[in-house]
């Protein structure tokens, strides 16, 4: 497959077969991509940050780490990773989030709305959208106080992270819509499926 | 309502009406209770650690903090809290977790199995069990490395935390079944619903 482009503040969904690799590219740098995953055979099986954190006993994930489903099966393994800083704590940005945190009156539907729209043709409802694996998102944690902050991504133009599917998946992927997550400039994301 | 007892390594589910308070008591100390919550009017609306962490910009929660659903509505507010240390990162312990992390051949069904069984009569499936709010669970985070560890709870005999319902809820509650989470002794949990 050739390199596909996700325009700024939008999202898409596609099938990823077991063994295929998904390369997520940040063409301009400092841009987050929210990644959601569902088992193609039964979309009630979904990516789970809670199980992944439990099995790895850590919050930060990079090359060699496994991302688990709510049924404790491995969905994805992280391959080559030119960035190494991602977030797996926060839900996709949403109209409600833009209202609550940014005080916006007429907010964008955000990654949450973009994922829900892209996943609907696959029979996946908005309520099923999980905490996404937020590729390139930079969320330092202060262990003493528990405070988190959202900082500019560390990704440079052309940086990428590869994910290998360990089961047949429906994947949702966005070019993130939140200002603070993307150093206040909305940029595209690119991706490629490699056999 | 009088004080109810959840025997060691078991769980229950019950309705909690908007405005009612749930007092979760650790009668012997060092015992975790996993708390899951669903909107009574539509159980696809469920407690969300990702939204709660996002809206509060922190990982640790105590008195005055709000626990949100996947639809960005407030489900519970934490009231009086005699402990102040809880976890909202990890999924309920499960047979798969006991196999993977403890190497057990014939594992207990864990809080996950106990919650699934208790919630089934309310029409809630096992796949819907979220990352629970793990009352009294002590999971320090190292912000520099992202490593987490599971330490003995800080709760002393008779300590409690109160949660006020902000909508009509179905609540699942357990006396946690994982050795490491409970200083390697399985103890009961008590609870009381206060009008």
mmCIF file of C-alpha atoms in Angstrom:
data_model
loop_
_atom_site.group_PDB
_atom_site.id
_atom_site.type_symbol
_atom_site.label_atom_id
_atom_site.label_comp_id
_atom_site.label_asym_id
_atom_site.label_seq_id
_atom_site.Cartn_x
_atom_site.Cartn_y
_atom_site.Cartn_z
ATOM 1 C CA UNK A 1 0.000 0.000 0.000
ATOM 2 C CA UNK A 2 1.131 3.529 -0.634
ATOM 3 C CA UNK A 3 1.423 6.272 1.935
ATOM 4 C CA UNK A 4 -1.999 7.652 2.849
ATOM 5 C CA UNK A 5 -2.642 11.093 4.302
ATOM 6 C CA UNK A 6 -5.104 11.926 7.079
ATOM 7 C CA UNK A 7 -5.910 15.647 6.759
ATOM 8 C CA UNK A 8 -5.669 17.881 9.835
ATOM 9 C CA UNK A 9 -8.403 17.348 12.452
ATOM 10 C CA UNK A 10 -9.824 14.261 10.751
ATOM 11 C CA UNK A 11 -9.721 10.495 11.063
ATOM 12 C CA UNK A 12 -10.130 7.208 9.260
ATOM 13 C CA UNK A 13 -10.591 3.486 9.916
ATOM 14 C CA UNK A 14 -9.327 0.402 8.101
ATOM 15 C CA UNK A 15 -8.644 -3.292 8.467
ATOM 16 C CA UNK A 16 -5.206 -4.485 9.540
ATOM 17 C CA UNK A 17 -4.603 -8.220 9.193
ATOM 18 C CA UNK A 18 -2.529 -10.249 11.668
ATOM 19 C CA UNK A 19 1.109 -9.925 10.630
ATOM 20 C CA UNK A 20 0.661 -6.657 8.775
ATOM 21 C CA UNK A 21 2.493 -3.606 10.056
ATOM 22 C CA UNK A 22 1.095 -0.123 10.372
ATOM 23 C CA UNK A 23 3.602 2.690 9.980
ATOM 24 C CA UNK A 24 2.324 5.961 11.480
ATOM 25 C CA UNK A 25 4.255 8.962 10.161
ATOM 26 C CA UNK A 26 4.349 12.543 11.441
ATOM 27 C CA UNK A 27 5.250 14.397 8.226
ATOM 28 C CA UNK A 28 5.640 17.893 9.710
ATOM 29 C CA UNK A 29 6.540 17.053 13.323
ATOM 30 C CA UNK A 30 4.795 17.804 16.645
ATOM 31 C CA UNK A 31 1.541 16.113 15.567
ATOM 32 C CA UNK A 32 -0.354 13.463 17.557
ATOM 33 C CA UNK A 33 -2.285 10.506 16.047
ATOM 34 C CA UNK A 34 -4.899 8.740 18.187
ATOM 35 C CA UNK A 35 -4.958 4.998 17.499
ATOM 36 C CA UNK A 36 -7.926 2.800 18.513
ATOM 37 C CA UNK A 37 -8.119 -0.942 17.785
ATOM 38 C CA UNK A 38 -10.872 -3.566 17.804
ATOM 39 C CA UNK A 39 -10.809 -7.294 17.060
ATOM 40 C CA UNK A 40 -12.175 -7.754 13.546
ATOM 41 C CA UNK A 41 -13.876 -11.010 14.564
ATOM 42 C CA UNK A 42 -15.768 -9.413 17.480
ATOM 43 C CA UNK A 43 -15.558 -5.669 17.942
ATOM 44 C CA UNK A 44 -16.518 -5.927 21.614
ATOM 45 C CA UNK A 45 -12.846 -6.852 22.057
ATOM 46 C CA UNK A 46 -11.042 -3.529 22.262
ATOM 47 C CA UNK A 47 -7.691 -1.969 23.122
ATOM 48 C CA UNK A 48 -7.316 -1.597 26.917
ATOM 49 C CA UNK A 49 -4.890 0.803 28.581
ATOM 50 C CA UNK A 50 -5.672 -0.738 31.973
ATOM 51 C CA UNK A 51 -4.638 -4.255 30.966
ATOM 52 C CA UNK A 52 -1.605 -3.030 29.031
ATOM 53 C CA UNK A 53 -0.344 -0.957 31.978
ATOM 54 C CA UNK A 54 -0.978 -3.851 34.371
ATOM 55 C CA UNK A 55 0.893 -6.465 32.306
ATOM 56 C CA UNK A 56 3.852 -4.178 31.617
ATOM 57 C CA UNK A 57 3.899 -2.481 35.057
ATOM 58 C CA UNK A 58 4.566 0.832 33.333
ATOM 59 C CA UNK A 59 2.859 3.826 31.722
ATOM 60 C CA UNK A 60 5.220 4.550 28.800
ATOM 61 C CA UNK A 61 5.502 2.234 25.793
ATOM 62 C CA UNK A 62 7.893 1.876 22.865
ATOM 63 C CA UNK A 63 9.668 -0.755 20.728
ATOM 64 C CA UNK A 64 8.979 -4.331 21.828
ATOM 65 C CA UNK A 65 6.040 -3.456 24.040
ATOM 66 C CA UNK A 66 2.710 -5.265 23.635
ATOM 67 C CA UNK A 67 -0.688 -3.557 23.580
ATOM 68 C CA UNK A 68 -3.472 -5.722 25.061
ATOM 69 C CA UNK A 69 -7.235 -5.946 24.615
ATOM 70 C CA UNK A 70 -9.891 -5.979 27.335
ATOM 71 C CA UNK A 71 -9.840 -9.794 26.901
ATOM 72 C CA UNK A 72 -6.106 -9.911 27.723
ATOM 73 C CA UNK A 73 -5.064 -10.792 24.168
ATOM 74 C CA UNK A 74 -2.170 -9.043 22.422
ATOM 75 C CA UNK A 75 -3.524 -6.750 19.702
ATOM 76 C CA UNK A 76 -0.375 -4.908 18.598
ATOM 77 C CA UNK A 77 3.367 -4.977 19.168
ATOM 78 C CA UNK A 78 5.324 -1.760 18.829
ATOM 79 C CA UNK A 79 8.108 -2.069 16.261
ATOM 80 C CA UNK A 80 10.593 0.549 15.100
ATOM 81 C CA UNK A 81 9.919 3.776 16.960
ATOM 82 C CA UNK A 82 11.761 6.972 16.058
ATOM 83 C CA UNK A 83 10.104 8.984 18.828
ATOM 84 C CA UNK A 84 9.638 6.802 21.915
ATOM 85 C CA UNK A 85 7.253 9.179 23.684
ATOM 86 C CA UNK A 86 3.538 8.383 23.452
ATOM 87 C CA UNK A 87 0.514 8.586 25.757
ATOM 88 C CA UNK A 88 -1.813 5.804 26.873
ATOM 89 C CA UNK A 89 -3.695 7.616 29.646
ATOM 90 C CA UNK A 90 -6.090 10.013 27.945
ATOM 91 C CA UNK A 91 -9.303 9.555 25.993
ATOM 92 C CA UNK A 92 -9.538 11.076 22.514
ATOM 93 C CA UNK A 93 -10.285 14.799 22.501
ATOM 94 C CA UNK A 94 -13.974 15.555 22.037
ATOM 95 C CA UNK A 95 -16.501 18.371 21.804
ATOM 96 C CA UNK A 96 -17.175 17.907 25.528
ATOM 97 C CA UNK A 97 -13.464 18.127 26.281
ATOM 98 C CA UNK A 98 -13.086 21.319 24.234
ATOM 99 C CA UNK A 99 -16.025 22.798 26.183
ATOM 100 C CA UNK A 100 -14.754 21.741 29.611
ATOM 101 C CA UNK A 101 -11.005 22.362 29.281
ATOM 102 C CA UNK A 102 -10.816 25.097 26.626
ATOM 103 C CA UNK A 103 -14.164 26.853 27.210
ATOM 104 C CA UNK A 104 -15.153 26.640 23.531
ATOM 105 C CA UNK A 105 -18.785 27.431 22.688
ATOM 106 C CA UNK A 106 -18.991 25.730 19.294
ATOM 107 C CA UNK A 107 -16.349 23.020 19.528
ATOM 108 C CA UNK A 108 -14.944 20.672 16.905
ATOM 109 C CA UNK A 109 -16.040 17.029 17.283
ATOM 110 C CA UNK A 110 -12.427 16.130 18.009
ATOM 111 C CA UNK A 111 -10.695 12.783 17.652
ATOM 112 C CA UNK A 112 -13.581 11.186 19.515
ATOM 113 C CA UNK A 113 -16.122 12.368 16.939
ATOM 114 C CA UNK A 114 -13.753 11.571 14.077
ATOM 115 C CA UNK A 115 -13.153 8.043 15.371
ATOM 116 C CA UNK A 116 -16.858 7.442 16.019
ATOM 117 C CA UNK A 117 -17.720 8.544 12.461
ATOM 118 C CA UNK A 118 -14.942 6.465 10.873
ATOM 119 C CA UNK A 119 -15.759 3.369 12.943
ATOM 120 C CA UNK A 120 -19.548 3.502 12.476
ATOM 121 C CA UNK A 121 -19.438 1.717 9.058
ATOM 122 C CA UNK A 122 -17.621 -1.119 10.870
ATOM 123 C CA UNK A 123 -20.511 -1.483 13.323
ATOM 124 C CA UNK A 124 -18.634 0.134 16.211
ATOM 125 C CA UNK A 125 -20.575 2.623 18.337
ATOM 126 C CA UNK A 126 -19.263 5.828 19.905
ATOM 127 C CA UNK A 127 -19.562 4.350 23.407
ATOM 128 C CA UNK A 128 -17.049 1.677 22.438
ATOM 129 C CA UNK A 129 -14.258 4.136 21.614
ATOM 130 C CA UNK A 130 -11.601 3.385 24.266
ATOM 131 C CA UNK A 131 -8.676 5.284 25.691
ATOM 132 C CA UNK A 132 -6.641 5.461 22.484
ATOM 133 C CA UNK A 133 -2.934 4.812 22.139
ATOM 134 C CA UNK A 134 -1.960 8.407 21.446
ATOM 135 C CA UNK A 135 1.006 8.154 19.096
ATOM 136 C CA UNK A 136 3.596 10.945 19.573
ATOM 137 C CA UNK A 137 1.561 12.505 22.412
ATOM 138 C CA UNK A 138 3.796 13.894 25.165
ATOM 139 C CA UNK A 139 2.187 13.675 28.609
ATOM 140 C CA UNK A 140 4.759 13.829 31.408
ATOM 141 C CA UNK A 141 3.623 12.512 34.780
ATOM 142 C CA UNK A 142 4.749 13.817 38.179
ATOM 143 C CA UNK A 143 4.821 10.658 40.286
ATOM 144 C CA UNK A 144 4.901 12.527 43.594
ATOM 145 C CA UNK A 145 1.759 14.581 43.026
ATOM 146 C CA UNK A 146 0.090 12.587 40.241
ATOM 147 C CA UNK A 147 -0.173 15.739 38.131
ATOM 148 C CA UNK A 148 0.023 15.301 34.369
ATOM 149 C CA UNK A 149 0.625 17.925 31.690
ATOM 150 C CA UNK A 150 0.222 17.963 27.926
ATOM 151 C CA UNK A 151 3.420 19.160 26.234
ATOM 152 C CA UNK A 152 4.435 19.553 22.557
ATOM 153 C CA UNK A 153 5.188 16.195 20.892
ATOM 154 C CA UNK A 154 8.857 15.268 20.568
ATOM 155 C CA UNK A 155 8.370 14.033 16.986
ATOM 156 C CA UNK A 156 10.410 15.704 14.220
ATOM 157 C CA UNK A 157 9.309 15.917 10.552
ATOM 158 C CA UNK A 158 9.277 12.424 9.047
ATOM 159 C CA UNK A 159 9.478 10.573 12.348
ATOM 160 C CA UNK A 160 7.404 7.405 12.580
ATOM 161 C CA UNK A 161 6.359 4.508 14.774
ATOM 162 C CA UNK A 162 5.505 1.011 13.495
ATOM 163 C CA UNK A 163 2.836 -1.271 14.989
ATOM 164 C CA UNK A 164 2.553 -4.970 14.090
ATOM 165 C CA UNK A 165 -0.916 -6.523 14.281
ATOM 166 C CA UNK A 166 -1.089 -9.713 16.354
ATOM 167 C CA UNK A 167 -4.704 -10.409 15.381
ATOM 168 C CA UNK A 168 -7.043 -9.240 12.617
ATOM 169 C CA UNK A 169 -8.039 -5.718 13.592
ATOM 170 C CA UNK A 170 -10.225 -2.763 12.783
ATOM 171 C CA UNK A 171 -8.021 0.264 13.426
ATOM 172 C CA UNK A 172 -9.173 3.845 13.878
ATOM 173 C CA UNK A 173 -6.523 6.535 13.360
ATOM 174 C CA UNK A 174 -6.667 10.330 13.509
ATOM 175 C CA UNK A 175 -4.695 13.487 13.005
ATOM 176 C CA UNK A 176 -5.414 14.859 16.469
ATOM 177 C CA UNK A 177 -7.673 17.901 16.795
ATOM 178 C CA UNK A 178 -6.601 19.324 20.166
ATOM 179 C CA UNK A 179 -4.557 22.511 20.217
ATOM 180 C CA UNK A 180 -2.480 21.878 23.295
ATOM 181 C CA UNK A 181 -1.577 18.322 22.236
ATOM 182 C CA UNK A 182 -0.080 19.506 18.932
ATOM 183 C CA UNK A 183 1.766 22.694 19.888
ATOM 184 C CA UNK A 184 -1.242 24.723 18.676
ATOM 185 C CA UNK A 185 -0.988 23.865 14.977
ATOM 186 C CA UNK A 186 -3.201 21.256 13.305
ATOM 187 C CA UNK A 187 -1.159 19.131 10.901
ATOM 188 C CA UNK A 188 -1.751 15.959 8.861
ATOM 189 C CA UNK A 189 -0.734 12.421 9.769
ATOM 190 C CA UNK A 190 0.375 9.818 7.248
ATOM 191 C CA UNK A 191 0.212 6.050 7.456
ATOM 192 C CA UNK A 192 1.208 3.023 5.439
ATOM 193 C CA UNK A 193 0.193 -0.634 5.745
ATOM 194 C CA UNK A 194 3.142 -2.946 5.153
ATOM 195 C CA UNK A 195 2.747 -6.694 4.460
ATOM 196 C CA UNK B 1 -29.407 0.702 54.864
ATOM 197 C CA UNK B 2 -27.244 -1.262 57.261
ATOM 198 C CA UNK B 3 -23.588 -2.118 56.767
ATOM 199 C CA UNK B 4 -23.203 -4.948 54.258
ATOM 200 C CA UNK B 5 -20.201 -7.266 54.053
ATOM 201 C CA UNK B 6 -18.526 -8.484 50.846
ATOM 202 C CA UNK B 7 -16.662 -11.701 51.751
ATOM 203 C CA UNK B 8 -12.995 -12.048 50.739
ATOM 204 C CA UNK B 9 -12.375 -12.536 46.981
ATOM 205 C CA UNK B 10 -16.009 -11.878 46.025
ATOM 206 C CA UNK B 11 -18.137 -9.084 44.622
ATOM 207 C CA UNK B 12 -21.606 -7.637 44.365
ATOM 208 C CA UNK B 13 -23.658 -5.124 42.372
ATOM 209 C CA UNK B 14 -26.460 -2.785 43.376
ATOM 210 C CA UNK B 15 -28.327 0.357 42.386
ATOM 211 C CA UNK B 16 -27.223 3.723 43.728
ATOM 212 C CA UNK B 17 -29.619 6.594 43.111
ATOM 213 C CA UNK B 18 -28.521 10.142 42.317
ATOM 214 C CA UNK B 19 -27.860 11.887 45.631
ATOM 215 C CA UNK B 20 -27.237 8.704 47.591
ATOM 216 C CA UNK B 21 -23.798 8.177 49.089
ATOM 217 C CA UNK B 22 -21.838 4.949 49.083
ATOM 218 C CA UNK B 23 -19.500 4.448 52.044
ATOM 219 C CA UNK B 24 -16.804 1.860 51.294
ATOM 220 C CA UNK B 25 -15.187 0.556 54.489
ATOM 221 C CA UNK B 26 -11.997 -1.445 54.956
ATOM 222 C CA UNK B 27 -12.792 -3.250 58.242
ATOM 223 C CA UNK B 28 -9.407 -4.943 58.756
ATOM 224 C CA UNK B 29 -7.096 -2.576 56.819
ATOM 225 C CA UNK B 30 -4.856 -3.099 53.755
ATOM 226 C CA UNK B 31 -7.744 -4.337 51.584
ATOM 227 C CA UNK B 32 -8.656 -3.027 48.119
ATOM 228 C CA UNK B 33 -12.214 -2.700 46.725
ATOM 229 C CA UNK B 34 -12.685 -2.410 42.950
ATOM 230 C CA UNK B 35 -15.554 -0.067 42.075
ATOM 231 C CA UNK B 36 -17.202 -0.088 38.612
ATOM 232 C CA UNK B 37 -20.153 2.156 37.691
ATOM 233 C CA UNK B 38 -22.689 2.251 34.861
ATOM 234 C CA UNK B 39 -25.558 4.638 34.123
ATOM 235 C CA UNK B 40 -28.750 2.898 35.222
ATOM 236 C CA UNK B 41 -30.659 4.433 32.290
ATOM 237 C CA UNK B 42 -28.218 3.102 29.661
ATOM 238 C CA UNK B 43 -25.438 0.784 30.792
ATOM 239 C CA UNK B 44 -23.334 1.595 27.728
ATOM 240 C CA UNK B 45 -22.417 4.707 29.701
ATOM 241 C CA UNK B 46 -19.590 3.604 31.965
ATOM 242 C CA UNK B 47 -16.906 4.922 34.282
ATOM 243 C CA UNK B 48 -13.890 6.194 32.297
ATOM 244 C CA UNK B 49 -10.423 6.617 33.764
ATOM 245 C CA UNK B 50 -9.252 8.326 30.553
ATOM 246 C CA UNK B 51 -11.862 11.097 30.734
ATOM 247 C CA UNK B 52 -11.452 11.521 34.486
ATOM 248 C CA UNK B 53 -7.661 11.863 34.220
ATOM 249 C CA UNK B 54 -8.027 14.275 31.291
ATOM 250 C CA UNK B 55 -10.525 16.585 33.025
ATOM 251 C CA UNK B 56 -8.595 16.645 36.314
ATOM 252 C CA UNK B 57 -5.088 16.660 34.758
ATOM 253 C CA UNK B 58 -3.982 14.192 37.422
ATOM 254 C CA UNK B 59 -3.774 10.487 38.231
ATOM 255 C CA UNK B 60 -4.599 10.493 41.957
ATOM 256 C CA UNK B 61 -8.082 11.277 43.267
ATOM 257 C CA UNK B 62 -9.587 12.067 46.681
ATOM 258 C CA UNK B 63 -12.169 14.315 48.382
ATOM 259 C CA UNK B 64 -13.872 16.732 46.001
ATOM 260 C CA UNK B 65 -12.738 14.997 42.832
ATOM 261 C CA UNK B 66 -15.253 14.014 40.148
ATOM 262 C CA UNK B 67 -15.310 10.643 38.382
ATOM 263 C CA UNK B 68 -16.542 10.880 34.776
ATOM 264 C CA UNK B 69 -18.223 8.501 32.336
ATOM 265 C CA UNK B 70 -17.220 7.747 28.753
ATOM 266 C CA UNK B 71 -19.934 10.298 27.789
ATOM 267 C CA UNK B 72 -18.211 13.021 29.845
ATOM 268 C CA UNK B 73 -20.914 13.106 32.515
ATOM 269 C CA UNK B 74 -20.086 13.136 36.222
ATOM 270 C CA UNK B 75 -20.984 9.762 37.758
ATOM 271 C CA UNK B 76 -19.568 10.107 41.280
ATOM 272 C CA UNK B 77 -17.994 12.721 43.524
ATOM 273 C CA UNK B 78 -15.554 11.598 46.188
ATOM 274 C CA UNK B 79 -16.652 12.730 49.649
ATOM 275 C CA UNK B 80 -14.994 12.088 53.008
ATOM 276 C CA UNK B 81 -11.860 10.028 52.433
ATOM 277 C CA UNK B 82 -9.883 8.667 55.383
ATOM 278 C CA UNK B 83 -7.192 7.150 53.149
ATOM 279 C CA UNK B 84 -6.555 9.408 50.146
ATOM 280 C CA UNK B 85 -4.592 6.836 48.159
ATOM 281 C CA UNK B 86 -6.462 4.953 45.437
ATOM 282 C CA UNK B 87 -5.709 3.667 41.939
ATOM 283 C CA UNK B 88 -7.453 4.508 38.661
ATOM 284 C CA UNK B 89 -4.968 2.993 36.202
ATOM 285 C CA UNK B 90 -5.410 -0.781 36.404
ATOM 286 C CA UNK B 91 -8.113 -3.157 35.219
ATOM 287 C CA UNK B 92 -9.667 -5.531 37.756
ATOM 288 C CA UNK B 93 -7.555 -8.612 38.502
ATOM 289 C CA UNK B 94 -8.612 -11.627 36.448
ATOM 290 C CA UNK B 95 -7.807 -15.272 35.775
ATOM 291 C CA UNK B 96 -5.693 -14.138 32.806
ATOM 292 C CA UNK B 97 -3.818 -11.670 35.005
ATOM 293 C CA UNK B 98 -3.118 -14.346 37.636
ATOM 294 C CA UNK B 99 -1.772 -16.611 34.863
ATOM 295 C CA UNK B 100 0.369 -13.919 33.237
ATOM 296 C CA UNK B 101 1.748 -12.078 36.271
ATOM 297 C CA UNK B 102 1.686 -14.763 39.002
ATOM 298 C CA UNK B 103 2.117 -17.925 36.867
ATOM 299 C CA UNK B 104 -0.931 -19.619 38.406
ATOM 300 C CA UNK B 105 -2.199 -22.765 36.648
ATOM 301 C CA UNK B 106 -5.721 -22.837 38.079
ATOM 302 C CA UNK B 107 -6.413 -19.193 38.861
ATOM 303 C CA UNK B 108 -9.288 -17.548 40.717
ATOM 304 C CA UNK B 109 -11.677 -15.563 38.504
ATOM 305 C CA UNK B 110 -10.561 -12.395 40.275
ATOM 306 C CA UNK B 111 -12.384 -9.081 40.575
ATOM 307 C CA UNK B 112 -13.027 -9.175 36.843
ATOM 308 C CA UNK B 113 -14.904 -12.485 37.080
ATOM 309 C CA UNK B 114 -16.655 -11.374 40.269
ATOM 310 C CA UNK B 115 -17.782 -8.093 38.682
ATOM 311 C CA UNK B 116 -18.913 -9.816 35.484
ATOM 312 C CA UNK B 117 -20.999 -12.317 37.486
ATOM 313 C CA UNK B 118 -22.510 -9.643 39.728
ATOM 314 C CA UNK B 119 -23.296 -7.312 36.811
ATOM 315 C CA UNK B 120 -24.783 -9.963 34.494
ATOM 316 C CA UNK B 121 -28.252 -9.798 36.117
ATOM 317 C CA UNK B 122 -28.206 -6.060 35.297
ATOM 318 C CA UNK B 123 -27.652 -6.829 31.619
ATOM 319 C CA UNK B 124 -23.989 -5.796 31.647
ATOM 320 C CA UNK B 125 -21.542 -8.051 29.794
ATOM 321 C CA UNK B 126 -17.986 -8.923 30.812
ATOM 322 C CA UNK B 127 -16.566 -6.902 27.902
ATOM 323 C CA UNK B 128 -18.139 -3.760 29.374
ATOM 324 C CA UNK B 129 -16.225 -3.983 32.679
ATOM 325 C CA UNK B 130 -13.987 -0.885 32.628
ATOM 326 C CA UNK B 131 -10.841 0.123 34.418
ATOM 327 C CA UNK B 132 -12.315 0.213 37.913
ATOM 328 C CA UNK B 133 -11.770 2.898 40.524
ATOM 329 C CA UNK B 134 -9.656 0.781 42.841
ATOM 330 C CA UNK B 135 -10.502 2.058 46.311
ATOM 331 C CA UNK B 136 -7.558 1.916 48.776
ATOM 332 C CA UNK B 137 -5.222 0.479 46.093
ATOM 333 C CA UNK B 138 -1.690 1.864 46.398
ATOM 334 C CA UNK B 139 0.060 2.140 43.027
ATOM 335 C CA UNK B 140 2.969 4.606 43.133
ATOM 336 C CA UNK B 141 4.141 5.948 39.769
ATOM 337 C CA UNK B 142 7.718 6.878 38.846
ATOM 338 C CA UNK B 143 7.222 9.819 36.532
ATOM 339 C CA UNK B 144 10.744 9.689 35.127
ATOM 340 C CA UNK B 145 10.628 6.063 33.972
ATOM 341 C CA UNK B 146 6.871 5.458 33.878
ATOM 342 C CA UNK B 147 7.297 2.384 36.095
ATOM 343 C CA UNK B 148 4.441 1.578 38.456
ATOM 344 C CA UNK B 149 4.414 -0.766 41.432
ATOM 345 C CA UNK B 150 1.657 -2.311 43.516
ATOM 346 C CA UNK B 151 2.271 -1.686 47.227
ATOM 347 C CA UNK B 152 0.274 -2.559 50.381
ATOM 348 C CA UNK B 153 -2.769 -0.299 50.829
ATOM 349 C CA UNK B 154 -2.408 2.569 53.294
ATOM 350 C CA UNK B 155 -5.866 1.917 54.791
ATOM 351 C CA UNK B 156 -6.066 1.121 58.527
ATOM 352 C CA UNK B 157 -8.871 -0.942 60.128
ATOM 353 C CA UNK B 158 -12.139 0.954 59.877
ATOM 354 C CA UNK B 159 -10.932 3.476 57.310
ATOM 355 C CA UNK B 160 -13.449 4.449 54.651
ATOM 356 C CA UNK B 161 -14.103 6.540 51.553
ATOM 357 C CA UNK B 162 -17.481 8.006 50.597
ATOM 358 C CA UNK B 163 -18.745 8.417 47.004
ATOM 359 C CA UNK B 164 -21.820 10.503 46.142
ATOM 360 C CA UNK B 165 -23.806 9.440 43.083
ATOM 361 C CA UNK B 166 -24.430 12.254 40.578
ATOM 362 C CA UNK B 167 -26.732 10.121 38.413
ATOM 363 C CA UNK B 168 -28.685 6.898 38.913
ATOM 364 C CA UNK B 169 -26.083 4.143 38.778
ATOM 365 C CA UNK B 170 -25.508 0.413 38.746
ATOM 366 C CA UNK B 171 -22.411 -0.073 40.895
ATOM 367 C CA UNK B 172 -20.192 -3.163 41.012
ATOM 368 C CA UNK B 173 -18.000 -3.518 44.107
ATOM 369 C CA UNK B 174 -15.533 -6.210 45.180
ATOM 370 C CA UNK B 175 -13.243 -7.322 47.951
ATOM 371 C CA UNK B 176 -10.181 -7.576 45.724
ATOM 372 C CA UNK B 177 -8.756 -11.022 44.966
ATOM 373 C CA UNK B 178 -5.137 -10.215 44.067
ATOM 374 C CA UNK B 179 -2.418 -11.118 46.561
ATOM 375 C CA UNK B 180 0.007 -8.321 45.861
ATOM 376 C CA UNK B 181 -2.688 -5.627 45.958
ATOM 377 C CA UNK B 182 -3.769 -6.607 49.488
ATOM 378 C CA UNK B 183 -0.478 -7.340 51.268
ATOM 379 C CA UNK B 184 -1.048 -11.057 50.596
ATOM 380 C CA UNK B 185 -4.086 -11.545 52.813
ATOM 381 C CA UNK B 186 -7.637 -11.685 51.425
ATOM 382 C CA UNK B 187 -9.991 -9.717 53.650
ATOM 383 C CA UNK B 188 -13.634 -8.560 53.445
ATOM 384 C CA UNK B 189 -14.906 -5.149 52.393
ATOM 385 C CA UNK B 190 -17.972 -3.478 53.887
ATOM 386 C CA UNK B 191 -20.263 -0.878 52.387
ATOM 387 C CA UNK B 192 -23.262 1.198 53.324
ATOM 388 C CA UNK B 193 -25.684 3.206 51.184
ATOM 389 C CA UNK B 194 -26.623 6.492 52.862
ATOM 390 C CA UNK B 195 -29.614 8.597 51.782
#
